[in-house]
Coordinates of C-alpha atoms and ligand atoms in Angstrom, one line a residue:
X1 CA 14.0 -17.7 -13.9
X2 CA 11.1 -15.1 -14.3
X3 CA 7.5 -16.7 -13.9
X4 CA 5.3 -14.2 -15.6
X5 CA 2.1 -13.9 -17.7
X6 CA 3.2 -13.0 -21.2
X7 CA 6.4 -11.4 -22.2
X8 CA 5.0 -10.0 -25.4
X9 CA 3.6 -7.4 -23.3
X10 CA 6.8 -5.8 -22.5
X11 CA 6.6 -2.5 -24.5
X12 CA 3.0 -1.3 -22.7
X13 CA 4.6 -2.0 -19.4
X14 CA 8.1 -0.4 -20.3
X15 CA 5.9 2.8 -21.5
X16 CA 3.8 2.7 -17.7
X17 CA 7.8 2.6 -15.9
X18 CA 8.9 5.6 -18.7
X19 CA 5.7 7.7 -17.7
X20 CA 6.0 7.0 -13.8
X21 CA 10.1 7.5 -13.9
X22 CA 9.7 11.1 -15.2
X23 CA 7.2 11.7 -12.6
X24 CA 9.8 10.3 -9.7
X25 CA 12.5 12.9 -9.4
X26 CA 13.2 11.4 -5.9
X27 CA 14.2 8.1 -7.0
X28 CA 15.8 9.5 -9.7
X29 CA 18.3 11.6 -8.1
X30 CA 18.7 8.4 -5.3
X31 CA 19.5 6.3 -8.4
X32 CA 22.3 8.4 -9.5
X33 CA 23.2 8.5 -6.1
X34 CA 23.5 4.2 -6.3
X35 CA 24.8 4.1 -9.5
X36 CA 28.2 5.7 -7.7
X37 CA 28.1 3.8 -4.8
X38 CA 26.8 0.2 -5.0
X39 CA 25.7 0.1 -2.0
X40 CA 24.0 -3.1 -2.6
X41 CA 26.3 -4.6 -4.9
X42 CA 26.8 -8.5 -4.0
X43 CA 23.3 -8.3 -1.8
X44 CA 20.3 -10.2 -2.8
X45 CA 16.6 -8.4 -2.7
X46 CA 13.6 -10.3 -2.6
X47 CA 10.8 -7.9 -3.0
X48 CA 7.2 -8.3 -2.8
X49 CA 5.1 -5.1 -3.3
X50 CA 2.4 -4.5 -5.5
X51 CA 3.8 -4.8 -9.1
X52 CA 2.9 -1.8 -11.2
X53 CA 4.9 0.6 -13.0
X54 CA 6.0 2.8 -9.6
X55 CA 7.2 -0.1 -7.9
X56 CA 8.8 -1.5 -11.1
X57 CA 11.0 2.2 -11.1
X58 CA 11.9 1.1 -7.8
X59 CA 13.4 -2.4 -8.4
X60 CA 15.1 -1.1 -11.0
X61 CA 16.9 1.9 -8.3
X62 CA 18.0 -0.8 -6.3
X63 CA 19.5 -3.2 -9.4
X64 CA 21.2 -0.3 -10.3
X65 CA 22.5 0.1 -6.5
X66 CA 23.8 -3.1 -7.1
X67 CA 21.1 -5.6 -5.9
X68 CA 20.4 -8.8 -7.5
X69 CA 16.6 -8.1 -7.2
X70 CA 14.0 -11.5 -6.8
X71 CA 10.7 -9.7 -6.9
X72 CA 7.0 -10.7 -6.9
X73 CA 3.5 -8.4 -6.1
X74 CA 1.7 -8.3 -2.8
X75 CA -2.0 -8.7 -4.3
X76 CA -2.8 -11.2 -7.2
X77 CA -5.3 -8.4 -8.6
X78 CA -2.6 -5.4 -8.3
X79 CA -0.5 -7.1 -10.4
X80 CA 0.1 -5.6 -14.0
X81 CA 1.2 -8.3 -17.0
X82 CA 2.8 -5.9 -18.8
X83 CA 4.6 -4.2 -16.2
X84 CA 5.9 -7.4 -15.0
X85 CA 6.7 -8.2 -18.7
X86 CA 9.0 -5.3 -18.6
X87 CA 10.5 -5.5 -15.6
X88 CA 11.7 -9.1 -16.8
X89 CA 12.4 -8.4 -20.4
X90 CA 15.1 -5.1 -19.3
X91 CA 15.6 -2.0 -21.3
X92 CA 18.0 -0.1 -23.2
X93 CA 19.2 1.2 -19.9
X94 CA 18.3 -1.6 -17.5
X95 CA 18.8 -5.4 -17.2
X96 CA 16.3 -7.4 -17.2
X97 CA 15.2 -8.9 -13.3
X98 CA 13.8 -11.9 -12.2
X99 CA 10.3 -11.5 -11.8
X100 CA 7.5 -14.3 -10.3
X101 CA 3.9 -12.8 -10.6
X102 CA 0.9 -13.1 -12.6
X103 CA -2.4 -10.8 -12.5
X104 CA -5.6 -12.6 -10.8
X105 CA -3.0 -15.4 -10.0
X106 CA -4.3 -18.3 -8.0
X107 CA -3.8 -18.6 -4.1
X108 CA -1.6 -21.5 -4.8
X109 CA 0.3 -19.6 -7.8
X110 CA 0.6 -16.6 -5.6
X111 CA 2.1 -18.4 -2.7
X112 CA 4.4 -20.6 -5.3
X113 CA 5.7 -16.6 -6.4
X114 CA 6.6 -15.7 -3.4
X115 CA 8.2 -19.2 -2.3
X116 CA 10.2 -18.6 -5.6
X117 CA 11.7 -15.5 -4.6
X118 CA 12.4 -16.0 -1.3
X119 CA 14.2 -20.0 -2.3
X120 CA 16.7 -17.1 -4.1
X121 CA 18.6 -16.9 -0.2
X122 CA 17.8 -13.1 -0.1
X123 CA 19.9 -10.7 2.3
X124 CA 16.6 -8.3 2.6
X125 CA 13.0 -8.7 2.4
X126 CA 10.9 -6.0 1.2
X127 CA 7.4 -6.5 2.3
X128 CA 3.7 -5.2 1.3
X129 CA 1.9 -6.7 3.9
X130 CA 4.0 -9.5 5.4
X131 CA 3.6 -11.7 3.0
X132 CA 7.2 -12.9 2.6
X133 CA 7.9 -12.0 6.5
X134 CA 5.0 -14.7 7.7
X135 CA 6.2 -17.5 5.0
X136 CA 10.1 -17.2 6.0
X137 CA 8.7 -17.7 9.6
X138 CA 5.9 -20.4 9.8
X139 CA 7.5 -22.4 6.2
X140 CA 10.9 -21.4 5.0
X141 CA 12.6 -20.9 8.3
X142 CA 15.8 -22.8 7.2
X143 CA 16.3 -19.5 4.9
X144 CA 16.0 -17.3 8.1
X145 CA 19.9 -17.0 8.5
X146 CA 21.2 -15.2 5.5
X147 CA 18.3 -12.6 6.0
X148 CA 20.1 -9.5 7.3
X149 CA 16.3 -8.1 7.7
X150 CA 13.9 -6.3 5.9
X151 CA 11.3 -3.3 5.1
X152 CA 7.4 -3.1 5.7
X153 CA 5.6 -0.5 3.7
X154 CA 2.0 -0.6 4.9
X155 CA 0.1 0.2 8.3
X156 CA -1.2 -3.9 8.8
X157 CA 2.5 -5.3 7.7
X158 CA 3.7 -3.0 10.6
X159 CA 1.1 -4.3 13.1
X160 CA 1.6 -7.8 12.5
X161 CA 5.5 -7.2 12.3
X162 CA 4.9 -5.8 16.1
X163 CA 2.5 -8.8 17.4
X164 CA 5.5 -11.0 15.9
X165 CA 7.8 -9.2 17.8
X166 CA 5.9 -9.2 21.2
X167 CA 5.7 -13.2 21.4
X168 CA 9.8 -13.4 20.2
X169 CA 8.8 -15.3 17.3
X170 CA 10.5 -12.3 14.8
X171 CA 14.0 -13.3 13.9
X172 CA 15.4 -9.9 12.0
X173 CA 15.4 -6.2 12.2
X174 CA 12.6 -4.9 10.1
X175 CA 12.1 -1.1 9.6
X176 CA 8.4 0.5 9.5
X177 CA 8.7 2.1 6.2
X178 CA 5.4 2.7 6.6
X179 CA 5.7 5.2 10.1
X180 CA 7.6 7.6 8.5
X181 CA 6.1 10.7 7.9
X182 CA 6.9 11.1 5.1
X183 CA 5.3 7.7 3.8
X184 CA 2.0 7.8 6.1
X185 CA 1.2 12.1 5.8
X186 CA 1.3 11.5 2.1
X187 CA 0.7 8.2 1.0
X188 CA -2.4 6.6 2.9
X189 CA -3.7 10.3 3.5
X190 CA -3.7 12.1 0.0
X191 CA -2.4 9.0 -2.1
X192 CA -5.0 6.6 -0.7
X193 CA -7.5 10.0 -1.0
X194 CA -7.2 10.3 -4.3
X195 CA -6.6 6.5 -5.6
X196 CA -9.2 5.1 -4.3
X197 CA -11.6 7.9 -5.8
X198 CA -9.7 6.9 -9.2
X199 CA -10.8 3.5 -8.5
X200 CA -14.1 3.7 -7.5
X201 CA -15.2 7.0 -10.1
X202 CA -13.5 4.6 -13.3
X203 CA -15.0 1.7 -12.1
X204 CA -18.8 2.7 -11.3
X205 CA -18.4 5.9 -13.7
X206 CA -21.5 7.3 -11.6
X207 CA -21.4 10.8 -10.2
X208 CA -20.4 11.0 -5.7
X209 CA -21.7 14.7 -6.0
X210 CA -25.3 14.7 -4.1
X211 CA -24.6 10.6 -2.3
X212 CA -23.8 9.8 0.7
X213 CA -20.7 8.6 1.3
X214 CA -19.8 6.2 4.1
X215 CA -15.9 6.1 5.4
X216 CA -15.4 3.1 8.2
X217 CA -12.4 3.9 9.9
X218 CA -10.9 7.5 10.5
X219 CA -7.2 6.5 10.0
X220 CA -4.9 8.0 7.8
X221 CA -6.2 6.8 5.2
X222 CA -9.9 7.3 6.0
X223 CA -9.1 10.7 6.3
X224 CA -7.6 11.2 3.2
X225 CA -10.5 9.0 1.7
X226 CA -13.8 11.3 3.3
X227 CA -11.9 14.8 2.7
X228 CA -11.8 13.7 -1.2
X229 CA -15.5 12.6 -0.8
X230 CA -16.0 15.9 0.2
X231 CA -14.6 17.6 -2.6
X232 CA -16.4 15.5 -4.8
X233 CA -19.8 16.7 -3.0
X234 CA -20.8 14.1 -0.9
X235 CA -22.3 14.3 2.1
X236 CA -19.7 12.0 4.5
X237 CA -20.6 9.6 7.5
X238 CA -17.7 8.2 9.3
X239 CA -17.2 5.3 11.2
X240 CA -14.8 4.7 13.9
X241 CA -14.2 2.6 17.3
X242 CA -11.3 4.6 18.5
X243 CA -13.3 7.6 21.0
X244 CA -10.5 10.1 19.8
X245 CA -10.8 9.6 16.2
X246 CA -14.4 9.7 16.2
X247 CA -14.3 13.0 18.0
X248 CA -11.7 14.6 15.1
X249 CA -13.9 13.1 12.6
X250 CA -16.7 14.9 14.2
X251 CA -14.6 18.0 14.2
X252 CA -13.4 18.1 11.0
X253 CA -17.3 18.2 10.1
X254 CA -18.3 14.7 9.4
X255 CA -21.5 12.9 10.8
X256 CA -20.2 9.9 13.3
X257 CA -22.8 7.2 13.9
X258 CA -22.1 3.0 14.3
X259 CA -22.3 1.1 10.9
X260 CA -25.9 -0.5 11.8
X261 CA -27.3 3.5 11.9
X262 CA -24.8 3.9 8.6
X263 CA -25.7 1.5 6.9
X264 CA -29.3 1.9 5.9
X265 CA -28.3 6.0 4.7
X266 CA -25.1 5.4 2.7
X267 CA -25.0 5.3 -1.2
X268 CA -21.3 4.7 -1.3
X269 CA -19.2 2.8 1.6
X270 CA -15.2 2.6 1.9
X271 CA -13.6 0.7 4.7
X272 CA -10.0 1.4 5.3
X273 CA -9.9 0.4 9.2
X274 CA -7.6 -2.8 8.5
X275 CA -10.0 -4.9 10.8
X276 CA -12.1 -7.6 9.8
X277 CA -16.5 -8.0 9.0
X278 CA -16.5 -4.2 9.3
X279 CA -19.4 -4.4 6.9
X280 CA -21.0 -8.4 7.2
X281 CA -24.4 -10.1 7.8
X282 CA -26.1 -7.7 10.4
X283 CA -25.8 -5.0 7.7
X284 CA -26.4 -6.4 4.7
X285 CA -30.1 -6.4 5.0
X286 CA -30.2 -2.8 6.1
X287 CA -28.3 -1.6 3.0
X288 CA -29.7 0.1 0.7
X289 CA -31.1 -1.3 -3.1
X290 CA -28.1 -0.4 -5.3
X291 CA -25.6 0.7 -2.3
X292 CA -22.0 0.4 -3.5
X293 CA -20.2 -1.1 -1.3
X294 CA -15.6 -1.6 -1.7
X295 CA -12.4 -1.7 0.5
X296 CA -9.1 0.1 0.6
X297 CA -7.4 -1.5 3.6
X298 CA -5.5 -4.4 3.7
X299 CA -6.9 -7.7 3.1
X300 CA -10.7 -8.9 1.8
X301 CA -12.2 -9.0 5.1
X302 CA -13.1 -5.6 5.8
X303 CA -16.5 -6.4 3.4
X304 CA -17.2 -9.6 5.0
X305 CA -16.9 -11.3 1.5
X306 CA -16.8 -15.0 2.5
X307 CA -20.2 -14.8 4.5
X308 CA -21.9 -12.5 2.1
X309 CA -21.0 -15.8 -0.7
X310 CA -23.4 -17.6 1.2
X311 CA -26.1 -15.6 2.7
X312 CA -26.5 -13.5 -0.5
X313 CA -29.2 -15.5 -3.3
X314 CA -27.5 -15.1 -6.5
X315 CA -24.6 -13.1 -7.8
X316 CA -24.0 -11.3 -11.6
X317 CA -21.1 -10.0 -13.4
X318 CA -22.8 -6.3 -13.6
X319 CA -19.9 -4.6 -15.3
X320 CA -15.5 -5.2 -15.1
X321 CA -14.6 -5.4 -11.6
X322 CA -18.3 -4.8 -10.0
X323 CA -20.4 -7.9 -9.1
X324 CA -24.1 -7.5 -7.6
X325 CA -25.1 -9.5 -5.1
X326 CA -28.7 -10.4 -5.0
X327 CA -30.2 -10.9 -1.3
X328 CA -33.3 -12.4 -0.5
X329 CA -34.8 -9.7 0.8
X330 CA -34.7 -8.4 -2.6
X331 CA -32.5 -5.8 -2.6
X332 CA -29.3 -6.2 -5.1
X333 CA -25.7 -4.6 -3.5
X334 CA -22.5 -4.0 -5.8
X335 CA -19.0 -4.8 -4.9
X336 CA -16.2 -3.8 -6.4
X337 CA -13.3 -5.7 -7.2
X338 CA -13.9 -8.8 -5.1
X339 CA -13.8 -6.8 -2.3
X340 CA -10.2 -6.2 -2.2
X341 CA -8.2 -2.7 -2.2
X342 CA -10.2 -0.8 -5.0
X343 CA -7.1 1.5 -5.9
X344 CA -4.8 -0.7 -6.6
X345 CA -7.4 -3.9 -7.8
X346 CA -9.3 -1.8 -10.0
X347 CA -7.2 1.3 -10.4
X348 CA -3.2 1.7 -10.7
X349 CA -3.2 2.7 -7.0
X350 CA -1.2 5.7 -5.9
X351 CA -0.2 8.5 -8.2
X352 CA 4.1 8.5 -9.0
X353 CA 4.2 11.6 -6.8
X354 CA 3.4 9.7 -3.7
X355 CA 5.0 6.4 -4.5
X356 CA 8.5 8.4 -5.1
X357 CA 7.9 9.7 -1.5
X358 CA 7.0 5.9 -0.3
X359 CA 10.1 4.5 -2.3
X360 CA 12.5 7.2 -1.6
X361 CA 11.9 6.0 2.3
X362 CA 12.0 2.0 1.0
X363 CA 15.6 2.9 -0.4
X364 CA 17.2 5.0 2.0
X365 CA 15.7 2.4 4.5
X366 CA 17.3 -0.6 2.9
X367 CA 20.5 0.8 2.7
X368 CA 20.6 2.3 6.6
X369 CA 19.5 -1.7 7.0
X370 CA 22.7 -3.0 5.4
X371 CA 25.2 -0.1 6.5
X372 CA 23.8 -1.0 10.1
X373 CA 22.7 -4.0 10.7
X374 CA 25.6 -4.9 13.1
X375 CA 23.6 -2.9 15.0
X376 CA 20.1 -3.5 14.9
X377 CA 18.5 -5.9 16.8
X378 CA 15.8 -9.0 15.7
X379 CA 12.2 -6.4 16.4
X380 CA 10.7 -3.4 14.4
X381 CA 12.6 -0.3 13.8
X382 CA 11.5 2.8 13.0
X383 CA 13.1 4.7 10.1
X384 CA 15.6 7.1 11.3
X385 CA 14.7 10.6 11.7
X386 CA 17.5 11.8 9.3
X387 CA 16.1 9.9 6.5
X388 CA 12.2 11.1 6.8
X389 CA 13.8 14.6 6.7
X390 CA 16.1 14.1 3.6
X391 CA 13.2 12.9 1.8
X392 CA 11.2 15.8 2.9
X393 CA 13.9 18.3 1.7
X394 CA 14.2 16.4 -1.7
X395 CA 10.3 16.8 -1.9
X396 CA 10.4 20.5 -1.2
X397 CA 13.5 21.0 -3.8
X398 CA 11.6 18.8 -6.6
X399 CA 8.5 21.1 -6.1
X400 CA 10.3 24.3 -6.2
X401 CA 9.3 25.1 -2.7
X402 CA 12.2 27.2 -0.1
X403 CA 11.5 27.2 3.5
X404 CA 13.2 29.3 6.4
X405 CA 15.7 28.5 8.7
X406 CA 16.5 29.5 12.0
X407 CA 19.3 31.7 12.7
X408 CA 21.6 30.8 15.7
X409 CA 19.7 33.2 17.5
X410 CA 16.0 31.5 17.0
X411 CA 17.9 28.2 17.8
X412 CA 19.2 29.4 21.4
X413 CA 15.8 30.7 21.9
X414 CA 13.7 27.8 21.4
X415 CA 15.9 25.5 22.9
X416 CA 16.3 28.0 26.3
X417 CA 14.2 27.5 28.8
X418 CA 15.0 30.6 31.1
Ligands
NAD501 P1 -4.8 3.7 10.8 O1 -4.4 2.8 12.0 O2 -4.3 5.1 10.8 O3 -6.4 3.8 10.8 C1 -7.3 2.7 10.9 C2 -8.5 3.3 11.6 O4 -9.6 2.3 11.6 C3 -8.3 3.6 13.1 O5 -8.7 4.9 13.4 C4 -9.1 2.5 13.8 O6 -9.6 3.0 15.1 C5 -10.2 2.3 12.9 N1 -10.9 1.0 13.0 C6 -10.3 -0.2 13.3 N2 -11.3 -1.1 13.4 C7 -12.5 -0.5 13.1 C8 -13.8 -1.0 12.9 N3 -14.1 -2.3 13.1 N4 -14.7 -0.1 12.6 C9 -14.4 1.2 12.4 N5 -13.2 1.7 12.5 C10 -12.2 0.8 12.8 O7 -4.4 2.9 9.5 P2 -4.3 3.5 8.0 O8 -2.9 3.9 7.8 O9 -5.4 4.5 7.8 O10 -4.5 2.1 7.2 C11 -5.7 1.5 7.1 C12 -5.7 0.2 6.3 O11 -5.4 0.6 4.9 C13 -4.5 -0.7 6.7 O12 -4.9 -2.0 6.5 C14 -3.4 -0.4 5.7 O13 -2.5 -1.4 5.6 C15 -4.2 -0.1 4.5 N6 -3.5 0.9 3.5 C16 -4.0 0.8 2.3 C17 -3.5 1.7 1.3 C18 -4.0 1.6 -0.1 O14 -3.3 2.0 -1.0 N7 -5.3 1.2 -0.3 C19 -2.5 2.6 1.6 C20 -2.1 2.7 2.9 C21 -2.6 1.8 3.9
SAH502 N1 -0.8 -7.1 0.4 C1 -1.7 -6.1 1.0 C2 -1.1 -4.8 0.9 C3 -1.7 -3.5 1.4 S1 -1.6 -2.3 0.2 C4 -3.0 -6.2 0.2 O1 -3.0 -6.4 -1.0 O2 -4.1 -6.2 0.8 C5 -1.2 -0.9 0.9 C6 0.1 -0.3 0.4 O3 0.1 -0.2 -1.0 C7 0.2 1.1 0.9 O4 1.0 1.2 2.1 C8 0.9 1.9 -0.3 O5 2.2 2.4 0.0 C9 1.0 0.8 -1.4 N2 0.6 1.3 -2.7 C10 -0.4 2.2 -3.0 N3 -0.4 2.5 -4.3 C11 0.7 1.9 -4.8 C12 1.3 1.8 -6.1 N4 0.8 2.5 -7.1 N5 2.4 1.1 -6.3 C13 2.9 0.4 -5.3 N6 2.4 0.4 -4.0 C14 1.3 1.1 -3.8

C-alpha cells in the first residue's frame, strides 16, 4: 500500500496531471490506443522516474493499458507531494495506484521506496537512472526471474546498463529509451535547454544577460543548455574532454578553455557531462566571489559536493534551494539545490511537450518489450526504428506540421546507385 507524504494534497497534484495531460496529445492518443487493447493487462510495472505531474500522466497510460503500476521517483528532491498525493488518491477517470515516494526523502527512505516497489514481483522495470536495475542486481536478485526486462530513460542509466552488460552481470533485455531520437534531439537538448534555465532564473531571480556563463560538457544536453544561455545574452565558455566536441563547441561560436582557465571568468556554471568532481577543490579557490555554481546531469558529483563540505569554512541558507559556501580564502560561492539536477530539484524539470515525446517512446517501448521478449536477449536494446519514427509523425501531426514524401520515382533514385 502507497507510502506517501500527505494525501490531503491530492487536488494540487490532480490540477499539475490535468494541466500537463492537455499539453500531452501523444500520450493521449497512445492511451486511447491502450484503453482498446490491454496490452498490459495482467503485467505488473514497477516504475521509478522522477515523480511530477508528466510522469504521473504516464503511469496513469500504462494503468489504463492494463498495468498494475508499483511506482516511486528517481531523485528524493524531484519528487512532488502533491503529485504523488494524486497519483495515489485516483480520479474521476483513473484508479488510484500504488505509490512509495516522499519529497527530500532520506537515503534510507528512498532506498526502502524503491525496495517497496520492486518486492511487488514486477514483469518490467522502468528506470530513471538505474536505480531499480542496480538493486534487483547486487540486493533483490531472487526477484530477477519474473522480470521480463525493462526501459532506461536517461544518458548515465544507459551507460551503466552497458558496463553491466559488458561484464555478463545484466540478466534482462533493457531498451535505451533514452537513444532514441526522438527522446535525446528533444529532451536533453531543448528540454534540458530550457528547464534548467527555469531552474536556475526562478531560483537566483538574477538577470544571465551581460554574465558569463560556463557549460562543462558539450553533450546533448550541454548544447541545449549554452544555446539557451545565449539567448539569454550571455557570453558562453564550454568545457569539454571529448577533441570532437570541443571543436563543434568551438564552431558553433563558444569560447573552449579547461575548467582551471574557466573557472576564475565564469559568473554562472552548469555541468551536464555525467562525470564526476568536474568542478572540486583545485577550482574552488579560483572562483569567483559570488559565482553561481549547479548541475543538470545525473547524480551530485559533478559539483564535487562532498569535498567542498569539508574544505569550505562555513555554509548559510542564502535563499530556498541556494546555500553559500564560505571559503577561507574569503570568497563566498552559491549552490543550488544541493548540487543535484537544478530542473527537476528546484524547477518542475522538462516542459509537457518534451516529456510526451520521452513517454510516448517509454510506452511504445514497453509494449514492443512484452510483445517481444521471446526474442530479446539479457543486454541493452535500442528502441526500434519504427517506433522513433511513429512518435515523430505523431509529433508533426499534433503540431500541425505536413512533410513531403517521395514518389516511387525519388525512391528508385536515391536507392540506385548506377
Ligand atoms: P552526452 O554523453 O551527450 O554528453 C556528455 C558530455 O560531457 C560529453 O560530450 C563528454 O565528452 C563530456 N564530458 C564528460 N566528462 C567530462 C568532464 N570531466 N569535463 C567536461 N566534459 C566532460 O550526455 P547528455 O545526454 O548530454 O547527458 C549528460 C548528463 O545529463 C547525463 O548524466 C544524463 O543522464 C543527464 N541528463 C539530465 C537531464 C535533465 O533533465 N537534467 C536530461 C537528460 C540527461
Ligand atoms: N536519477 C537520476 C536521473 C537523471 S534525470 C538523478 O536524479 O540524478 C534525467 C532524466 O530526467 C532525463 O533523461 C529526462 O528525460 C528526465 N526528466 C526531465 N524532466 C522531467 C520531467 N518533468 N518529468 C519526468 N522526467 C523528466
Amino acid at each position: 500500500m502507497s507510502d506517501i507524504r500527505n494525501p490531503a494534497l491530492y487536488e494540487s497534484g490532480e490540477r499539475k496531471i490535468q494541466w500537463a495531460a492537455r499539453n500531452m496529445p501523444l500520450l493521449a492518443a497512445i492511451s486511447a490506443e491502450f484503453e482498446k487493447t490491454q496490452p498490459f493487462r495482467g503485467v505488473k510495472i514497477a516504475l521509478s522516474v522522477h515523480m511530477e505531474a508528466k510522469t504521473a500522466q504516464l503511469c496513469r497510460v500504462l494503468a489504463r493499458g492494463g498495468a498494475e503500476m508499483h511506482v516511486t521517483g528517481c531523485n528524493p528532491l524531484s519528487t512532488q507531494d502533491d503529485v504523488a498525493a494524486a497519483l495515489a488518491h485516483g480520479s474521476a477517470t483513473d484508479a488510484p495506484l500504488d505509490v512509495y515516494a516522499y519529497h527530500a526523502a532520506t537515503p534510507e527512505e528512498y532506498e526502502r521506496h524503491l525496495i517497496a516497489v520492486l518486492e511487488t514481483a514486477p514483469n518490467i522495470v522502468i528506470d530513471d537512472g538505474g536505480d531499480l536495475v542496480n538493486l534487483l542486481h547486487r540486493k533483490l536478485t531472487h526477484l530477477l526471474p519474473q522480470v521480463f526486462g525493462g526501459c532506461e530513460e536517461t544518458t548515465t542509466g544507459v551507460m551503466r546498463l552497458h558496463a553491466m552488460a559488458a561484464d555478463g552481470t545484466l540478466k534482462y533485455p533493457v531498451i535505451a529509451v533514452n537513444n532514441a531520437k526522438c527522446k535525446y534531439l528533444f529532451d536533453n537538448r531543448y528540454g534540458t535547454g530550457q528547464s534548467v534555465w527555469d531552474g536556475i532564473n526562478r531560483t537566483t531571480n538574477l538577470i544571465v544577460a551581460g554574465k558569463i556563463v560556463v557549460v562543462a560538457g558539450y553533450g546533448w544536453c550541454g548544447r541545449g543548455i549554452a544555446l539557451r544561455a545565449r539567448g539569454f545574452g550571455a557570453r558562453v565558455i564550454v568545457t569539454e574532454i571529448d577533441p570532437v566536441r570541443a571543436l563543434e563547441a568551438r564552431m558553433d561560436g563558444y569560447d573552449v578553455v579547461p575548467m582551471t582557465a574557466a573557472a576564475p571568468l565564469g559568473d554562472i556554471f552548469v555541468t551536464a557531462t555525467g562525470c564526476r568532481d568536474v568542478i572540486t577543490v583545485e577550482h574552488f579557490d579560483l572562483l569567483k566571489d559570488g559565482a553561481v555554481l549547479c548541475n543538470a546531469g545525473h547524480f551530485n558529483v559533478e559539483i564535487a559536493m562532498d569535498v567542498l563540505e569539508g574544505y569550505a569554512e562555513s555554509k548559510y541558507e542564502a535563499r530556498q534551494n541556494i546555500v553559500g559556501y564560505n571559503l577561507k580564502n574569503g570568497n563566498t560561492i552559491f549552490i543550488l539545490a544541493e548540487g543535484r539536477l537544478v530542473n527537476l530539484a528546484s524547477g518542475d524539470g522538462h516542459p509537457a511537450e518534451i516529456m510526451d515525446m520521452s513517454f510516448a517512446i517509454q510506452a511504445l517501448s514497453a509494449r514492443y518489450l512484452l510483445e517481444n521478449r521471446a526474442d530479446l536477449t539479457a543486454g541493452v536494446h535500442d528502441v526500434p526504428e519504427a517506433i522513433d519514427e511513429k512518435v515523430a509523425r505523431m509529433k508533426l501531426a499534433a503540431s500541425g506540421l505536413a512533410i513531403d514524401a517521395l514518389t516511387p520515382e525519388q525512391e528508385k533514385y536515391l536507392h540506385s546507385w548506377a
